[in-house]
Amino acid sequence: VIDDAATAFGARIDNKFIGSFNDTVTVFSLHANKIITSGEGGFISTNNDKLANKIRVLIQSGLSKDTWGRKKSKNYRILNASLPGFKFNFNDILASIAIVQIKKITNILNYRRRLKKRYLDNLKFLIKKKIIKVPFVDRGHKSALYNFQILFDKKKTIYNVANFLQKKKIETTIHYTPAHEHSFYRKKFRNVSLVNTNYFFRNSLSLPFHNNLSFKDIDFITKQLKKKL
Ligand SMILES: Cc1ncc(COP(=O)(O)O)c(C=O)c1O
């Protein structure tokens, strides 16, 4: 099994970290907008040594040894591709940033939990009145809190809200435009109708949520949001 856990570093299922399950290969993203980042790139976790070694070869153009490894062998001038690979290797400069970032994950997650709680406290009234819904996590599971979305009642258009907030210098995002709404796939799969996916696409908005956000920022954002709802 290959898990796409791009945004889920630090998340837990049944109190077990995603990426620590037996015999799975889990892929995490370090793209600039993730909760930890090296600007671009990502990393893979697996407890299967055989697969890990195969991945090391595949990402390095199929070469059995990377540049550093080759230098240590007698025959270092001779390249040997043992598999048809890809040029998917991460570079050492970004990896050194990533290692420092990974060490910060516990503090980052704790801070993001406090930010989420502040949003929930400030939005309590709107949630109680069912004007908005917020994501929930099942007992025993923990989200990595990549973003904070609110789901509106059908009658509100998220664009009105987003435009209003933008005028107050509050940037919001739509996570995400679903694949079947992109022009390439729309042409290819004309009759696809994904009712629930479209519902979330049209009615949910991601509010600012990042490691440099302050409680004061959240208070300002929620105050403006309440004015519009
Ligand atoms: C579920 C999922 N998979 C893959 C990606 C892409 O990650 P990257 O930009 O590192 O390729 C993202 C980016 O947000 C994502 O959310």
Short mmCIF file of C-alpha atoms and ligand atoms in Angstrom, two decimals:
data_model
loop_
_atom_site.label_atom_id
_atom_site.label_comp_id
_atom_site.label_asym_id
_atom_site.label_seq_id
_atom_site.Cartn_x
_atom_site.Cartn_y
_atom_site.Cartn_z
CA VAL A 1 0.00 0.00 0.00
CA ILE A 2 1.26 3.48 -0.86
CA ASP A 3 -0.30 6.16 1.37
CA ASP A 4 -0.58 9.69 0.05
CA ALA A 5 -0.07 11.49 3.36
CA ALA A 6 1.16 14.73 1.76
CA THR A 7 -0.50 16.94 4.35
CA ALA A 8 -0.71 14.47 7.24
CA PHE A 9 2.69 14.44 8.93
CA GLY A 10 2.05 14.12 12.68
CA ALA A 11 -1.52 12.81 12.25
CA ARG A 12 -2.59 9.65 14.12
CA ILE A 13 -5.07 6.86 13.49
CA ASP A 14 -5.99 4.83 16.58
CA ASN A 15 -3.17 6.74 18.28
CA LYS A 16 -0.60 5.36 15.80
CA PHE A 17 1.32 7.87 13.67
CA ILE A 18 0.52 7.83 9.98
CA GLY A 19 3.65 6.49 8.32
CA SER A 20 4.33 3.93 11.06
CA PHE A 21 2.03 1.14 9.85
CA ASN A 22 3.60 -2.20 8.89
CA ASP A 23 4.61 -2.76 5.30
CA THR A 24 3.15 0.47 3.96
CA VAL A 25 5.01 3.14 2.05
CA THR A 26 3.88 6.59 3.17
CA VAL A 27 4.67 9.74 1.22
CA PHE A 28 4.77 13.18 2.90
CA SER A 29 5.09 16.56 1.23
CA LEU A 30 7.52 19.34 2.17
CA HIS A 31 6.05 21.81 -0.31
CA ALA A 32 6.11 25.46 0.80
CA ASN A 33 2.53 25.55 2.11
CA LYS A 34 2.77 22.44 4.31
CA ILE A 35 3.02 22.58 8.11
CA ILE A 36 6.71 21.72 7.90
CA THR A 37 8.59 22.60 4.75
CA SER A 38 11.88 22.73 2.90
CA GLY A 39 10.37 24.78 0.08
CA GLU A 40 9.81 21.77 -2.17
CA GLY A 41 10.24 18.02 -2.01
CA GLY A 42 9.06 15.41 0.41
CA PHE A 43 9.99 12.22 2.19
CA ILE A 44 8.91 8.62 2.46
CA SER A 45 8.58 6.36 5.47
CA THR A 46 8.45 2.58 5.49
CA ASN A 47 9.60 -0.17 7.84
CA ASN A 48 10.22 -2.49 4.92
CA ASP A 49 14.01 -2.44 4.24
CA LYS A 50 13.68 -4.17 0.89
CA LEU A 51 11.25 -1.55 -0.38
CA ALA A 52 13.32 1.27 1.13
CA ASN A 53 16.40 0.09 -0.77
CA LYS A 54 14.43 -0.23 -3.99
CA ILE A 55 13.07 3.32 -3.56
CA ARG A 56 16.63 4.62 -2.99
CA VAL A 57 17.65 3.12 -6.33
CA LEU A 58 14.49 4.21 -8.20
CA ILE A 59 14.75 7.88 -7.15
CA GLN A 60 18.44 8.02 -8.13
CA SER A 61 17.99 7.36 -11.88
CA GLY A 62 18.02 3.62 -11.15
CA LEU A 63 21.67 3.78 -10.09
CA SER A 64 22.58 1.22 -7.44
CA LYS A 65 24.68 3.81 -5.58
CA ASP A 66 24.24 7.57 -5.18
CA THR A 67 27.17 9.95 -5.76
CA TRP A 68 28.36 9.74 -2.13
CA GLY A 69 28.05 5.94 -2.06
CA ARG A 70 29.96 5.59 -5.35
CA LYS A 71 32.87 7.64 -4.06
CA LYS A 72 33.41 5.07 -1.33
CA SER A 73 33.72 2.16 -3.75
CA LYS A 74 36.84 1.28 -5.80
CA ASN A 75 34.94 1.28 -9.06
CA TYR A 76 33.44 4.71 -8.58
CA ARG A 77 34.00 5.89 -12.16
CA ILE A 78 31.62 3.27 -13.53
CA LEU A 79 27.92 4.01 -13.26
CA ASN A 80 25.51 1.11 -13.01
CA ALA A 81 21.75 1.40 -13.46
CA SER A 82 20.23 -1.73 -11.95
CA LEU A 83 16.65 -0.51 -12.61
CA PRO A 84 15.00 1.93 -15.01
CA GLY A 85 14.65 4.78 -12.48
CA PHE A 86 13.56 8.37 -12.12
CA LYS A 87 15.40 11.61 -11.33
CA PHE A 88 13.40 12.02 -8.13
CA ASN A 89 16.25 12.38 -5.63
CA PHE A 90 15.97 15.05 -2.92
CA ASN A 91 19.01 17.32 -2.60
CA ASP A 92 21.13 17.45 0.57
CA ILE A 93 20.65 21.20 1.10
CA LEU A 94 16.86 20.90 1.27
CA ALA A 95 17.14 17.67 3.27
CA SER A 96 19.19 19.45 5.94
CA ILE A 97 16.37 22.04 6.27
CA ALA A 98 13.79 19.23 6.38
CA ILE A 99 15.59 17.41 9.22
CA VAL A 100 15.46 20.54 11.39
CA GLN A 101 11.80 21.08 10.46
CA ILE A 102 10.84 17.50 11.38
CA LYS A 103 12.31 18.01 14.86
CA LYS A 104 9.90 20.92 15.39
CA ILE A 105 6.74 18.96 14.61
CA THR A 106 5.53 18.45 18.21
CA ASN A 107 5.69 22.16 19.02
CA ILE A 108 4.11 23.05 15.69
CA LEU A 109 1.22 20.62 16.21
CA ASN A 110 0.64 21.82 19.78
CA TYR A 111 0.52 25.42 18.60
CA ARG A 112 -1.86 24.57 15.74
CA ARG A 113 -4.16 22.77 18.21
CA ARG A 114 -4.31 25.97 20.27
CA LEU A 115 -5.08 28.01 17.12
CA LYS A 116 -7.89 25.61 16.20
CA LYS A 117 -9.35 25.86 19.70
CA ARG A 118 -9.30 29.65 19.47
CA TYR A 119 -11.21 29.52 16.16
CA LEU A 120 -13.74 27.06 17.64
CA ASP A 121 -14.23 29.17 20.77
CA ASN A 122 -14.73 32.34 18.73
CA LEU A 123 -17.09 30.63 16.27
CA LYS A 124 -19.09 28.74 18.91
CA PHE A 125 -22.25 30.77 18.34
CA LEU A 126 -22.24 30.30 14.54
CA ILE A 127 -21.66 26.55 15.00
CA LYS A 128 -24.43 26.23 17.57
CA LYS A 129 -26.86 28.06 15.29
CA LYS A 130 -25.80 25.73 12.42
CA ILE A 131 -24.74 28.70 10.28
CA ILE A 132 -21.39 26.98 9.74
CA LYS A 133 -20.00 23.50 10.32
CA VAL A 134 -16.39 22.73 11.22
CA PRO A 135 -14.37 19.54 10.71
CA PHE A 136 -14.34 16.92 13.45
CA VAL A 137 -11.97 14.05 14.18
CA ASP A 138 -13.11 10.66 15.47
CA ARG A 139 -12.07 9.59 18.96
CA GLY A 140 -8.56 8.14 19.06
CA HIS A 141 -7.56 9.90 15.84
CA LYS A 142 -5.60 13.14 15.56
CA SER A 143 -5.48 15.48 12.59
CA ALA A 144 -2.21 17.13 11.50
CA LEU A 145 -4.26 20.34 11.19
CA TYR A 146 -3.02 21.28 7.77
CA ASN A 147 -5.88 23.74 7.34
CA PHE A 148 -9.03 25.03 9.00
CA GLN A 149 -12.18 24.91 6.92
CA ILE A 150 -15.68 26.09 7.54
CA LEU A 151 -18.68 24.68 5.70
CA PHE A 152 -21.53 27.09 5.04
CA ASP A 153 -25.20 26.66 4.87
CA LYS A 154 -26.10 26.19 1.16
CA LYS A 155 -27.64 29.66 0.87
CA LYS A 156 -24.34 31.49 1.47
CA THR A 157 -21.95 31.78 -1.40
CA ILE A 158 -18.39 31.31 -0.32
CA TYR A 159 -17.28 33.86 -2.92
CA ASN A 160 -19.25 36.65 -1.24
CA VAL A 161 -17.65 35.77 2.06
CA ALA A 162 -14.17 35.35 0.53
CA ASN A 163 -14.41 38.70 -1.30
CA PHE A 164 -15.61 40.46 1.84
CA LEU A 165 -12.72 39.02 3.86
CA GLN A 166 -10.21 39.88 1.14
CA LYS A 167 -11.23 43.55 1.41
CA LYS A 168 -10.23 43.29 5.07
CA LYS A 169 -6.86 41.83 3.95
CA ILE A 170 -7.84 38.32 5.07
CA GLU A 171 -6.87 35.72 2.46
CA THR A 172 -8.96 32.55 2.19
CA THR A 173 -8.52 29.44 0.05
CA ILE A 174 -10.60 26.70 -1.51
CA HIS A 175 -9.27 23.25 -0.68
CA TYR A 176 -9.40 21.97 -3.38
CA THR A 177 -10.74 22.27 -6.89
CA PRO A 178 -11.69 18.60 -7.39
CA ALA A 179 -10.01 16.74 -10.25
CA HIS A 180 -13.22 16.35 -12.28
CA GLU A 181 -13.71 20.15 -12.29
CA HIS A 182 -10.42 20.78 -14.11
CA SER A 183 -10.95 21.42 -17.83
CA PHE A 184 -8.79 18.46 -18.96
CA TYR A 185 -10.79 15.92 -16.92
CA ARG A 186 -14.13 17.62 -17.58
CA LYS A 187 -13.61 17.05 -21.29
CA LYS A 188 -12.59 13.46 -20.68
CA PHE A 189 -15.31 12.50 -18.19
CA ARG A 190 -18.31 14.58 -19.26
CA ASN A 191 -20.96 12.68 -17.37
CA VAL A 192 -19.28 12.51 -14.01
CA SER A 193 -21.40 13.96 -11.24
CA LEU A 194 -19.90 13.81 -7.76
CA VAL A 195 -22.61 15.30 -5.60
CA ASN A 196 -20.85 15.29 -2.23
CA THR A 197 -17.49 16.39 -3.67
CA ASN A 198 -19.20 19.28 -5.45
CA TYR A 199 -21.10 20.22 -2.31
CA PHE A 200 -17.85 20.64 -0.36
CA PHE A 201 -16.17 22.40 -3.28
CA ARG A 202 -18.97 24.98 -3.50
CA ASN A 203 -19.63 25.47 0.21
CA SER A 204 -16.41 25.24 2.14
CA LEU A 205 -13.73 27.85 2.66
CA SER A 206 -10.33 27.57 4.35
CA LEU A 207 -9.59 30.37 6.77
CA PRO A 208 -5.99 31.53 7.40
CA PHE A 209 -4.17 28.82 9.34
CA HIS A 210 -0.39 28.82 9.61
CA ASN A 211 2.43 28.64 12.13
CA ASN A 212 2.83 32.43 12.35
CA LEU A 213 -0.84 33.13 12.99
CA SER A 214 -1.55 34.75 16.37
CA PHE A 215 -4.61 34.64 18.62
CA LYS A 216 -5.02 38.35 17.86
CA ASP A 217 -5.16 37.55 14.12
CA ILE A 218 -7.83 34.92 14.73
CA ASP A 219 -9.87 37.32 16.83
CA PHE A 220 -9.77 39.83 13.97
CA ILE A 221 -10.65 37.20 11.33
CA THR A 222 -13.60 35.79 13.28
CA LYS A 223 -14.88 39.28 14.11
CA GLN A 224 -14.93 40.15 10.39
CA LEU A 225 -16.48 36.80 9.47
CA LYS A 226 -19.30 37.28 11.96
CA LYS A 227 -20.06 40.67 10.37
CA LYS A 228 -20.74 38.95 7.05
CA LEU A 229 -22.74 35.95 8.32
C1 LIG B 1 -3.26 14.83 -0.78
C2 LIG B 1 -2.12 15.50 -1.50
N1 LIG B 1 -1.30 14.77 -2.28
C3 LIG B 1 -0.27 15.35 -2.93
C4 LIG B 1 0.00 16.70 -2.82
C5 LIG B 1 1.14 17.29 -3.59
O1 LIG B 1 2.29 17.43 -2.82
P1 LIG B 1 3.63 18.02 -3.52
O2 LIG B 1 3.33 19.45 -3.85
O3 LIG B 1 4.72 17.89 -2.50
O4 LIG B 1 3.87 17.18 -4.73
C6 LIG B 1 -0.82 17.49 -2.01
C7 LIG B 1 -0.54 18.92 -1.85
O5 LIG B 1 -1.17 19.61 -1.06
C8 LIG B 1 -1.91 16.87 -1.33
O6 LIG B 1 -2.72 17.59 -0.54
#
